[in-house]
Every structure is written in C-alpha cells, then in structure tokens.
Coordinates of C-alpha atoms in Angstrom, one line a residue:
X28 CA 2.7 -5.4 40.3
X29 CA -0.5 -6.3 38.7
X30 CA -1.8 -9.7 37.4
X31 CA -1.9 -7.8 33.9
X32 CA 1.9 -6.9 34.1
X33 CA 3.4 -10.4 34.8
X34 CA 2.6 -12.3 31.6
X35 CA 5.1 -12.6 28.8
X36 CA 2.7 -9.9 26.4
X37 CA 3.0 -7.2 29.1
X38 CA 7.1 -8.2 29.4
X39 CA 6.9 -8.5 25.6
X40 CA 5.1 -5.3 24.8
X41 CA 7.3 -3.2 27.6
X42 CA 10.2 -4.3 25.8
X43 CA 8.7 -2.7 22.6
X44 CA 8.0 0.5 23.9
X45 CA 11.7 1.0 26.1
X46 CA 12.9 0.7 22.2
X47 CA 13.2 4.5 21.5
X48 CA 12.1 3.9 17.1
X49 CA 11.1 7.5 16.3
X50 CA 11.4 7.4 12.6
X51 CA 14.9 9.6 12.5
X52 CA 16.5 7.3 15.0
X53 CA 17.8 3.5 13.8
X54 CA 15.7 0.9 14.8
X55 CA 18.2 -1.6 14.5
X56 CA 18.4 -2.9 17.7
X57 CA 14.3 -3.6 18.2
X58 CA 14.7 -5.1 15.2
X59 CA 17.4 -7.6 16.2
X60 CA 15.8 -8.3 19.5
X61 CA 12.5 -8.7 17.5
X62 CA 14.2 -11.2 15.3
X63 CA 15.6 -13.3 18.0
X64 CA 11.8 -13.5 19.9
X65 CA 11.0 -14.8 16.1
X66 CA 13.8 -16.8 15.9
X67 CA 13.2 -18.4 19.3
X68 CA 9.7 -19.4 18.9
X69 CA 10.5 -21.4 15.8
X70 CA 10.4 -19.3 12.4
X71 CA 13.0 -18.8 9.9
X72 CA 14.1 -15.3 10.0
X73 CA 15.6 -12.8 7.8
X74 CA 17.0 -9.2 8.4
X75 CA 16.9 -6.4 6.0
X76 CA 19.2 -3.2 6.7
X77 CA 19.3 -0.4 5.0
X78 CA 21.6 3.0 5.0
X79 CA 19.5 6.2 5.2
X80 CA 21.5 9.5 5.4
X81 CA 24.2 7.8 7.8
X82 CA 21.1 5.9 9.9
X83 CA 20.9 2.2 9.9
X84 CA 17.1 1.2 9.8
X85 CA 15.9 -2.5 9.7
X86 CA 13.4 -4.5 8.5
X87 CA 12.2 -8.3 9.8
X88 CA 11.1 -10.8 8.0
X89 CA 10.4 -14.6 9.2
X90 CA 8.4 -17.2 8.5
X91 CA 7.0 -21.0 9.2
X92 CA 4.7 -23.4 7.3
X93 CA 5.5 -25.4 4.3
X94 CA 6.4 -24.0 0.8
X95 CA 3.1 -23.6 -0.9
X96 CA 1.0 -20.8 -2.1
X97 CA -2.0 -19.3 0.1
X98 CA -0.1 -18.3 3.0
X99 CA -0.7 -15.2 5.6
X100 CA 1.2 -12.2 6.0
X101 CA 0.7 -10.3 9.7
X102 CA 2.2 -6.9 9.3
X103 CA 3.3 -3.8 11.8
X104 CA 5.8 -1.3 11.7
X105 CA 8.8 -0.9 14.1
X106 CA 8.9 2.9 13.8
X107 CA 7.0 5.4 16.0
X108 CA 6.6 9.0 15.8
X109 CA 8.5 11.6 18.2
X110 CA 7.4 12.3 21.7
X111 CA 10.1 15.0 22.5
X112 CA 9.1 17.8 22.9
X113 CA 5.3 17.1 22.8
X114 CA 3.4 19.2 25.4
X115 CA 0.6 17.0 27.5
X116 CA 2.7 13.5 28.4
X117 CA 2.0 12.9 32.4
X118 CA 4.4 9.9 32.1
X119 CA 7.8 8.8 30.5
X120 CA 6.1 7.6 26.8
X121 CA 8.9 5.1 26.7
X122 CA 7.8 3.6 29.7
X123 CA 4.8 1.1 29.8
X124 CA 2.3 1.9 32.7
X125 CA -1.5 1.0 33.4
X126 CA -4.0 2.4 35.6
X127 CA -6.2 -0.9 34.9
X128 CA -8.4 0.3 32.7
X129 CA -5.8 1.7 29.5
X130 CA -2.3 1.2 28.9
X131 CA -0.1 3.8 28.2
X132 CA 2.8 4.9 26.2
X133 CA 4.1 5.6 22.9
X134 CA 3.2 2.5 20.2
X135 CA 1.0 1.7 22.6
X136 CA -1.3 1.6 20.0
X137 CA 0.7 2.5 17.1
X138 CA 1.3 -0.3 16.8
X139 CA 3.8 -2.5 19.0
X140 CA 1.4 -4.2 21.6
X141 CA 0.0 -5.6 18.4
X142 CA 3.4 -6.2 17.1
X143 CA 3.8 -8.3 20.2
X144 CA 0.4 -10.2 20.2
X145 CA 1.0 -11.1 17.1
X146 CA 4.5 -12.5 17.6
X147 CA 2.9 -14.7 21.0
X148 CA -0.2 -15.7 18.8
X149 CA 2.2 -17.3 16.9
X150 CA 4.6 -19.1 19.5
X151 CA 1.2 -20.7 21.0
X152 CA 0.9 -22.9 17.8
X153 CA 2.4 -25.9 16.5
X154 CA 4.3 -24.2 13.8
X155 CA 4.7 -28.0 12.6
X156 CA 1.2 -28.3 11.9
X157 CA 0.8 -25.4 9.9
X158 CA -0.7 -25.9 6.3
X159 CA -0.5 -22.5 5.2
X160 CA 2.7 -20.5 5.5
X161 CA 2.6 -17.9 8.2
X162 CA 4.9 -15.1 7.8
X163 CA 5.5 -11.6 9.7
X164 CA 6.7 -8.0 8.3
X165 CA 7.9 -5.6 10.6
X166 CA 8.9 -2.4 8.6
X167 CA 10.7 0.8 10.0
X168 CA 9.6 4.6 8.6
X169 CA 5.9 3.9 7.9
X170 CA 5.4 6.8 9.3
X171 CA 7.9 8.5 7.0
X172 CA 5.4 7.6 3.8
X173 CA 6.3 4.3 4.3
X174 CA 9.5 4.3 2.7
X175 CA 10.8 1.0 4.5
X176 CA 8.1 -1.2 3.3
X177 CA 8.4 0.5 -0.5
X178 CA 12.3 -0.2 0.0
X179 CA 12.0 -3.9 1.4
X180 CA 8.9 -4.7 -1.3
X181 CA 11.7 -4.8 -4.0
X182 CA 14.0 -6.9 -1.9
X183 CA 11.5 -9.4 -0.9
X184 CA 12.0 -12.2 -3.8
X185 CA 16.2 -12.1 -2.7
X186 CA 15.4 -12.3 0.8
X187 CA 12.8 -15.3 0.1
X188 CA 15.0 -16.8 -2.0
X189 CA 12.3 -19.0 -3.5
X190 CA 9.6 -19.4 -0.9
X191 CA 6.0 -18.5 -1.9
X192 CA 5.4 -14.8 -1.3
X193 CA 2.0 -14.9 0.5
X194 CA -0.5 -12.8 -1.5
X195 CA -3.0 -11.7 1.6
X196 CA -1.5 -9.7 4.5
X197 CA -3.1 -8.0 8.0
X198 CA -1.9 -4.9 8.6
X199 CA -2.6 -4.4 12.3
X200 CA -3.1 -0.9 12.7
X201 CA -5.6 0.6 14.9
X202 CA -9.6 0.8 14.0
X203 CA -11.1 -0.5 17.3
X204 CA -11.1 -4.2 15.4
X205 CA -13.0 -3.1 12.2
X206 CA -11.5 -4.6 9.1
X207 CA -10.7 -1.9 6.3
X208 CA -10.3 -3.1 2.5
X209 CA -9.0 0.6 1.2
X210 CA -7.0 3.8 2.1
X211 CA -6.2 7.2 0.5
X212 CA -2.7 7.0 -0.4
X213 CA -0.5 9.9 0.6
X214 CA 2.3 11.8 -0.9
X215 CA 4.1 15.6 -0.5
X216 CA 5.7 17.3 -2.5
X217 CA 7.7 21.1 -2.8
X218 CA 7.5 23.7 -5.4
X219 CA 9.7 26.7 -5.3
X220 CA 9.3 30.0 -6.8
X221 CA 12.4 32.0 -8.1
X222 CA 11.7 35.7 -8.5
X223 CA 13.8 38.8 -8.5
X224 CA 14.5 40.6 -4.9
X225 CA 14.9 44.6 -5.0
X226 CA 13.5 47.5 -2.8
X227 CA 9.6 47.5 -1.9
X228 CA 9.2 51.0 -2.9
X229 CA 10.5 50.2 -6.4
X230 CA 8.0 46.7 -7.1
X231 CA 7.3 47.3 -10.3
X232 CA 11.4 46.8 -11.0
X233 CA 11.2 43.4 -9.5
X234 CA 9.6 39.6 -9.1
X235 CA 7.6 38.8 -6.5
X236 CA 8.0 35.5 -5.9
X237 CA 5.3 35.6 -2.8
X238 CA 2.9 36.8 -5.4
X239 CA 3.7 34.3 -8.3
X240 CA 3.2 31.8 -5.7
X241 CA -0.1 33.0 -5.2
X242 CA -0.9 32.1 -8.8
X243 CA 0.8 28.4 -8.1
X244 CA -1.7 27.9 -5.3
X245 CA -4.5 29.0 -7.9
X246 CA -3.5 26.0 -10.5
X247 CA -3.6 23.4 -7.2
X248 CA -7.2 24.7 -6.0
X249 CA -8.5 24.4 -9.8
X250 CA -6.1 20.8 -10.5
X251 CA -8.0 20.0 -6.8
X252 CA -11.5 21.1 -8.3
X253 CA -10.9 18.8 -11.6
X254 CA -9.7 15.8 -10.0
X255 CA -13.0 15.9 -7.7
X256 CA -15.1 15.7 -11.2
X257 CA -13.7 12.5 -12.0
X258 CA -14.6 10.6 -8.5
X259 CA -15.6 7.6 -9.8
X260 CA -18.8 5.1 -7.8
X261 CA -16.2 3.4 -6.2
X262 CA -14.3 6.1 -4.3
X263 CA -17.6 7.6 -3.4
X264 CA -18.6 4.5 -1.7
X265 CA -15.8 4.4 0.3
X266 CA -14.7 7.4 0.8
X267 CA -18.3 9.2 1.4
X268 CA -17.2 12.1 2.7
X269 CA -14.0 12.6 0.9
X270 CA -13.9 10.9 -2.5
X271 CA -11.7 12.8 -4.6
X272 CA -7.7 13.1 -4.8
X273 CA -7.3 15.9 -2.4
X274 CA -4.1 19.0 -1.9
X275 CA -3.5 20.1 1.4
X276 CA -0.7 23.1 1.2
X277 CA 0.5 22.3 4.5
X278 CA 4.1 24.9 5.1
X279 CA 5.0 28.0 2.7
X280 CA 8.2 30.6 3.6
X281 CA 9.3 33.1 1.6
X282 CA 10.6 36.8 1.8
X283 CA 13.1 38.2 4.1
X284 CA 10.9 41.4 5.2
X285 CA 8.4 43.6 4.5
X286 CA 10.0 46.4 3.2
X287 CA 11.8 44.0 0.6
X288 CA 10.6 42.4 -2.5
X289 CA 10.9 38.6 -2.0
X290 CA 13.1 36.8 -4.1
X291 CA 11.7 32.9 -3.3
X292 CA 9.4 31.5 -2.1
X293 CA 8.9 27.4 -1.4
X294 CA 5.3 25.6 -0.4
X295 CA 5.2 22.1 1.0
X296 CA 2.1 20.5 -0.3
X297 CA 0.8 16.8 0.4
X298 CA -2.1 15.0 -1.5
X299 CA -4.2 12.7 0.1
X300 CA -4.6 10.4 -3.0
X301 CA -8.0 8.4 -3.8
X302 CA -7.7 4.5 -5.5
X303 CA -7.3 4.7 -8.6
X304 CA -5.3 8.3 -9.4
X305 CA -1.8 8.2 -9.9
X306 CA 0.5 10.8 -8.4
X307 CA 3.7 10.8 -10.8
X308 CA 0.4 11.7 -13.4
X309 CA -0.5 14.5 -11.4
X310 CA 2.7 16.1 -10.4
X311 CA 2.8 16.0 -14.2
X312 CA 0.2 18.1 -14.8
X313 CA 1.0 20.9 -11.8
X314 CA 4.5 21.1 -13.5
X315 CA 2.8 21.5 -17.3
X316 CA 0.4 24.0 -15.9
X317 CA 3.1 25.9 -13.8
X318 CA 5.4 26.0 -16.6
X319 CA 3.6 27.1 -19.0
X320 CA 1.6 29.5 -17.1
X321 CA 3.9 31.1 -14.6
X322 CA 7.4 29.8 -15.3
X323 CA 7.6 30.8 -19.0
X324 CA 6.4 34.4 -18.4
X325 CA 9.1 34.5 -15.5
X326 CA 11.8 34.0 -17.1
X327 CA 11.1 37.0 -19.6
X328 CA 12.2 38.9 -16.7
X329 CA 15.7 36.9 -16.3
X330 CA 16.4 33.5 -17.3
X331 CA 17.2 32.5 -13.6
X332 CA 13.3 33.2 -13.0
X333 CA 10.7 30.6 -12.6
X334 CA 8.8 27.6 -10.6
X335 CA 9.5 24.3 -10.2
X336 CA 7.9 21.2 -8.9
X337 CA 9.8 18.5 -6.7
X338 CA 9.2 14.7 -7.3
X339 CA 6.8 13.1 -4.8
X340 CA 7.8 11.2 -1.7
X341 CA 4.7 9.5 -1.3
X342 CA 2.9 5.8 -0.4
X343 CA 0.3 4.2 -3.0
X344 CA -3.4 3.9 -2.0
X345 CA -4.7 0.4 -1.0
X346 CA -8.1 -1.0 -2.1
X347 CA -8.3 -5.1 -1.7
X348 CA -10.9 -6.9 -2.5
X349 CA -13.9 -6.9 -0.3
X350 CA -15.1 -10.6 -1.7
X351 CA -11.8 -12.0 -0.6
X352 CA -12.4 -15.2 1.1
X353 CA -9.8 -14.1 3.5
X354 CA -12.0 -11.0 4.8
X355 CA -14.7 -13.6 5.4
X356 CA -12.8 -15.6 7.7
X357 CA -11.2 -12.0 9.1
X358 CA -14.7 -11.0 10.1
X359 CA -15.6 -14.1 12.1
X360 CA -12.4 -13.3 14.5
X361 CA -12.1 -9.8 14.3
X362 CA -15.7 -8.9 14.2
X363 CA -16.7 -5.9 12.7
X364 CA -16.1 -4.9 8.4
X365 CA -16.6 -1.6 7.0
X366 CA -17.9 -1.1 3.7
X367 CA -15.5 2.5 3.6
X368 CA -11.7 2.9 3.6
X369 CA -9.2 3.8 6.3
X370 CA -8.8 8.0 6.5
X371 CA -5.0 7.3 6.6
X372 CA -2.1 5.4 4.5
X373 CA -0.5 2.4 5.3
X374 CA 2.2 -0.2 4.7
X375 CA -1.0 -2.1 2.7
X376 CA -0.4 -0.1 -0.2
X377 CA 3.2 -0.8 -1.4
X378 CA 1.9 -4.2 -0.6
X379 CA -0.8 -4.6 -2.7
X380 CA 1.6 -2.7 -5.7
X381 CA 3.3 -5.9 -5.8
X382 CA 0.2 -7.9 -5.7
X383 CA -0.7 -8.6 -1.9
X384 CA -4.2 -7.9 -1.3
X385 CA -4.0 -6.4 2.3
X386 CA -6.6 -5.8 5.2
X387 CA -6.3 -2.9 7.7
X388 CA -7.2 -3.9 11.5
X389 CA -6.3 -4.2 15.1
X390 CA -5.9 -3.0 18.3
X391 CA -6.6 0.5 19.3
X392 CA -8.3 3.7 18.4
X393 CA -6.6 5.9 15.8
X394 CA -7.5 9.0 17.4
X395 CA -5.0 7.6 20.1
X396 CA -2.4 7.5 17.2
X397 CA 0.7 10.2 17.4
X398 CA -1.2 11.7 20.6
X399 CA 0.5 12.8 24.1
X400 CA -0.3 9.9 26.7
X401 CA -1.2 7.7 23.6
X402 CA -3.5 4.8 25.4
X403 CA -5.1 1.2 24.3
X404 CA -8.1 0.0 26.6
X405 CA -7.1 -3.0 28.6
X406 CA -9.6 -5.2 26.8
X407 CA -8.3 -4.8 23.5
X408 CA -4.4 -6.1 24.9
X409 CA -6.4 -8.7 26.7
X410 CA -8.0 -9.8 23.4
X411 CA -6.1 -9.1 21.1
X412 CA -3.6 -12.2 21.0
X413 CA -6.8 -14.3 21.7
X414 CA -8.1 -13.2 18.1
X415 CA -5.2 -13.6 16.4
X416 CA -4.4 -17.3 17.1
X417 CA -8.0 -17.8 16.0
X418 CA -7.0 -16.4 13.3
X419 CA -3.9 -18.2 12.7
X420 CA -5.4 -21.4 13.0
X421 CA -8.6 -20.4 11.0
X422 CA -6.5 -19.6 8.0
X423 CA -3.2 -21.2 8.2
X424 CA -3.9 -24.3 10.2
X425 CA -6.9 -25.6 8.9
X426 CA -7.5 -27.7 5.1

C-alpha cells in the first residue's frame, strides 16, 4: 500500500466507487452511508427518497452554519453511468486503483472523489465558527437529464423547513479547475409516425411511414436553421462555436422489411438547448408544424394516420452571473474562469430555475467522463480538498 491510499480521502473515495449507482440501479445505500459521513462530522442532515418505476433513488441534503441568508451550496451527484458491458476497462471500474500518477475507476472523476473532498473539506473546519451556512446536495440520475435534482428542487422548502435556501451553489463537475458560469441545457424527445402497411409492389395503395418521416426530419433541420437566426450576443459569446438551440436525431426504427410497406416509424431526437430558448416553446412548434403539414394530410388516408410529438424529458440551461461576487472569490481558490459555457448540462440548471445562481468546476477532465478506465491525475485528488477548505473558509467563515 501506498502513502496516497492510507488517508481517510483515498478510504473515503474507495468507498464511493465500491457503491455500484449506475443511474437504473438505487442508490439508496451510498446515499445513507453518505449521510452518516455528513452526519458524523457535524451537519444536520436530511434524506430525500423517491419511487421510480419500483427503484428507490435518494437524495442528501445537510447542512451547518447559522440561519441567515448568503450561504454556500457544494453540489455532486451520486449516480454514475454504466460500465457493463463497455469494451476497453483493464480493471474492475468499481474498484479504486492507482499507478501513482492517475487514479482509476468509475466516478473517478464523475464526480465522487470530489464528492468526497468536499465532504472532508468540510469536517476539517470548525462548523461552530461558520458565519455563512454551508450546505451539500448530492443528487441521483443527473445523468438521466437530471431528474433527481428537478424532483428534489420542489421538495427543498419542506425538507428545510425554514432554513435559508442558499442562493450560490458549486457544482463540482469536471473542467480541469476552470469555473464555468453557463451550459446548454439538454432535453430528448420521440415522435412517431403512423402510416398504413401493405405489399411493396402495390406502394401507391399504402403510407409510408419511413417516408413521411423523412418529411418530419425536414421540419427539424429548417426549425434547427430558424432557431440559429435568433442567436442572440450573449450565446455567441459563450457558446462560440455552437450558439444556437441545436437537434441531434440521435435513434430512428421503423419497417419490418424491404419488401413491405412500413407502417411506423419512431425517431428519438435530443436538443442541446442555448440560454435563453425554452423547450416546452419549441416542442410546440415541431407539433404545429408536423400537424399541419404532415399529420392532417395523413389522416385523409385513414383516420388512424398521422405523427405525433412526445413531451420533453429534458434539464434547463444554466447561465449565472459572471459579476457574482462569489466567482471572484471562486477564482482566487480554484484558479482559472472562462468567459464560455460548459459543452454539457448539469444539476446547475434546475438550480438556478429556482433562483440559485450556480458555478460549474472541479476535479478532472471531462473527456475522462463516461469513458472505459475513467482516470483523475493524482494532483488534482491531492488538491482538490486543499481548495475547497480555502474555499469554505473564504466564503463561509470569514465577515
């Protein structure tokens, strides 16, 4: 054994990733040992369970300092994504190992060693002497479009049950410690197409619904094409490269075989969405267009006949303030701000939709995210804790 595996963040952080939290699984009891660690090192603590389709998933909340307004929010989620089955792992992913220059496994990065420097920066202070509150928010299914932090958003004020709601939060996901104000919010969706089947060498008798869902692809790519006129100066500053609401048609099945006419057809379709659009208003339009364009002609061939456009699973897009006094002090411990926005979602934007102004950055590279033999460099767990009791005491400890 190594002097970097016999502190209490390697035993910590080893405990994190034995927890097997891919998003279909319950996290229930990571969260529960999470919540004791919090729990034991002084905090009040709160869990949050929820039923989904039969799976018990958790959320923990806890917090310390007095009851006042101007607290501190440090935020990870629980959940990782799935390993099985993923070609290129040379080691057991829910096993942490080092080779003294990276650590590896999965959440190694995203995001539970920062879950766990978090939770230690924290025991190392006087919780007594706080003057700020300090509070944590560990959140399962981010990566399922962050459904547990839009689910526990609305049970907050219950669960708080009077204590200020801190209104600034660190989400600590991975950007090599570069502080990120903004993201793209995310969101997918299905349509599917209802045609009429028959045989191919009779087409003319029947629908195609492959082919009408050619013509649904159309409306997208021009919907796609209008939303990138209206980028405003905002989005193009940070999002240079990719300002605009943008549709990625990601899955489509449809047909049985070739010699058949195909009856339906369904296309899976996400939107990476830019500050300021609003998905339930574009999902509004695709279903306007569709209708009126494809669906009522469609159903002058039966009544059965048509399109139709899902409702959006999706997570909001996050753009704090980048004058924040907080993001001042953030860049003195954490180093680095960008003046663009994270390429990917976050819990940070159900946040800010009930009015906490959130700040992407930790550990970690994100091309490391989701990957086989997912790594964090040794100096970034090293540092990592060391940052964030700076920060702690920077912002919650000092007048």
């Amino acid at each position: 054994m190594t002097s970097l595996q016999q502190g209490e963040l390697w035993e910590l952080s080893r405990r994190l990733i034995g927890f097997n939290t891919v998003s279909a699984l319950s996290n229930l009891e990571a969260a529960e040992y999470l919540a004791s660690y919090l729990e034991e090192s002084g905090l009040t603590v709160k869990v949050a369970r929820d039923e989904i389709e039969g799976v018990t998933k958790a959320s923990v909340i806890a917090w310390a300092g007095p009851a006042v307004e101007g607290g501190l929010i440090i935020s990870g989620h629980i959940d990782v994504v799935p390993f099985e089955g993923q070609p290129g792992w040379k080691s057991d992913p829910l096993e942490l190992i080092t080779d003294g220059e990276k650590l590896y496994g999965r959440g190694v990065t995203d995001m539970k060693v920062f879950i766990a420097q978090a939770i230690l920066a924290a025991k190392r202070q006087d919780l007594s002497k706080l003057r700020r509150p300090l509070m944590f928010i560990l959140t399962y299914d981010e990566e399922v479009a962050g459904q547990g932090s839009q689910r526990l958003v609305k049970q907050l004020p219950s669960i708080l049950q009077g204590f200020p709601l801190p209104r600034t939060a660190l989400i600590g996901e991975p950007t090599n410690f570069e502080i990120f104000p903004a993201h793209k919010g995310y969101a997918t969706f299905k349509i599917s197409v209802r045609g009429q089947g028959g045989h191919s060498s009779a087409a003319d008798r029947g629908l195609n619904a492959i082919n009408r869902m050619s013509d649904v692809i159309q409306i997208i790519k021009e919907t796609g094409l209008e939303l990138k006129q209206q980028v405003t100066a905002e989005n193009l500053r940070l999002f240079p490269e990719n300002p605009s609401t943008a549709f990625n048609n990601g899955v489509i099945q449809g047909g049985l075989a070739a010699n058949m006419i195909a009856e339906t057809c369904e296309l899976t379709t996400s939107m990476r969405v830019a500050p300021g659009d609003n998905v339930e208003q574009v999902i509004a339009t695709l279903r306007e267009r569709i209708e009126r364009e494809i669906s009522q002609e469609m159903r002058k061939a039966a009544p059965e006949c048509g399109a139709w456009v899902s409702d959006a699973i999706s997570v909001p897009p996050l753009n704090s303030p980048a004058n924040d006094p907080f993001i001042e002090v953030l860049g003195r411990v954490m180093g680095q701000r960008s003046e663009h926005g994270a390429p990917y979602a976050t819990d940070g934007g159900p946040f800010q939709a009930i009015g906490i102004n959130s700040y992407i950055c930790g550990p970690g590279l994100i091309e490391q995210a989701h990957q086989p033999n997912e790594s964090l460099p040794v100096e970034h767990f090293h540092s990592g804790q060391e940052r964030l009791e700076r920060l702690i005491q920077a912002w919650c400890m000092q007048s």
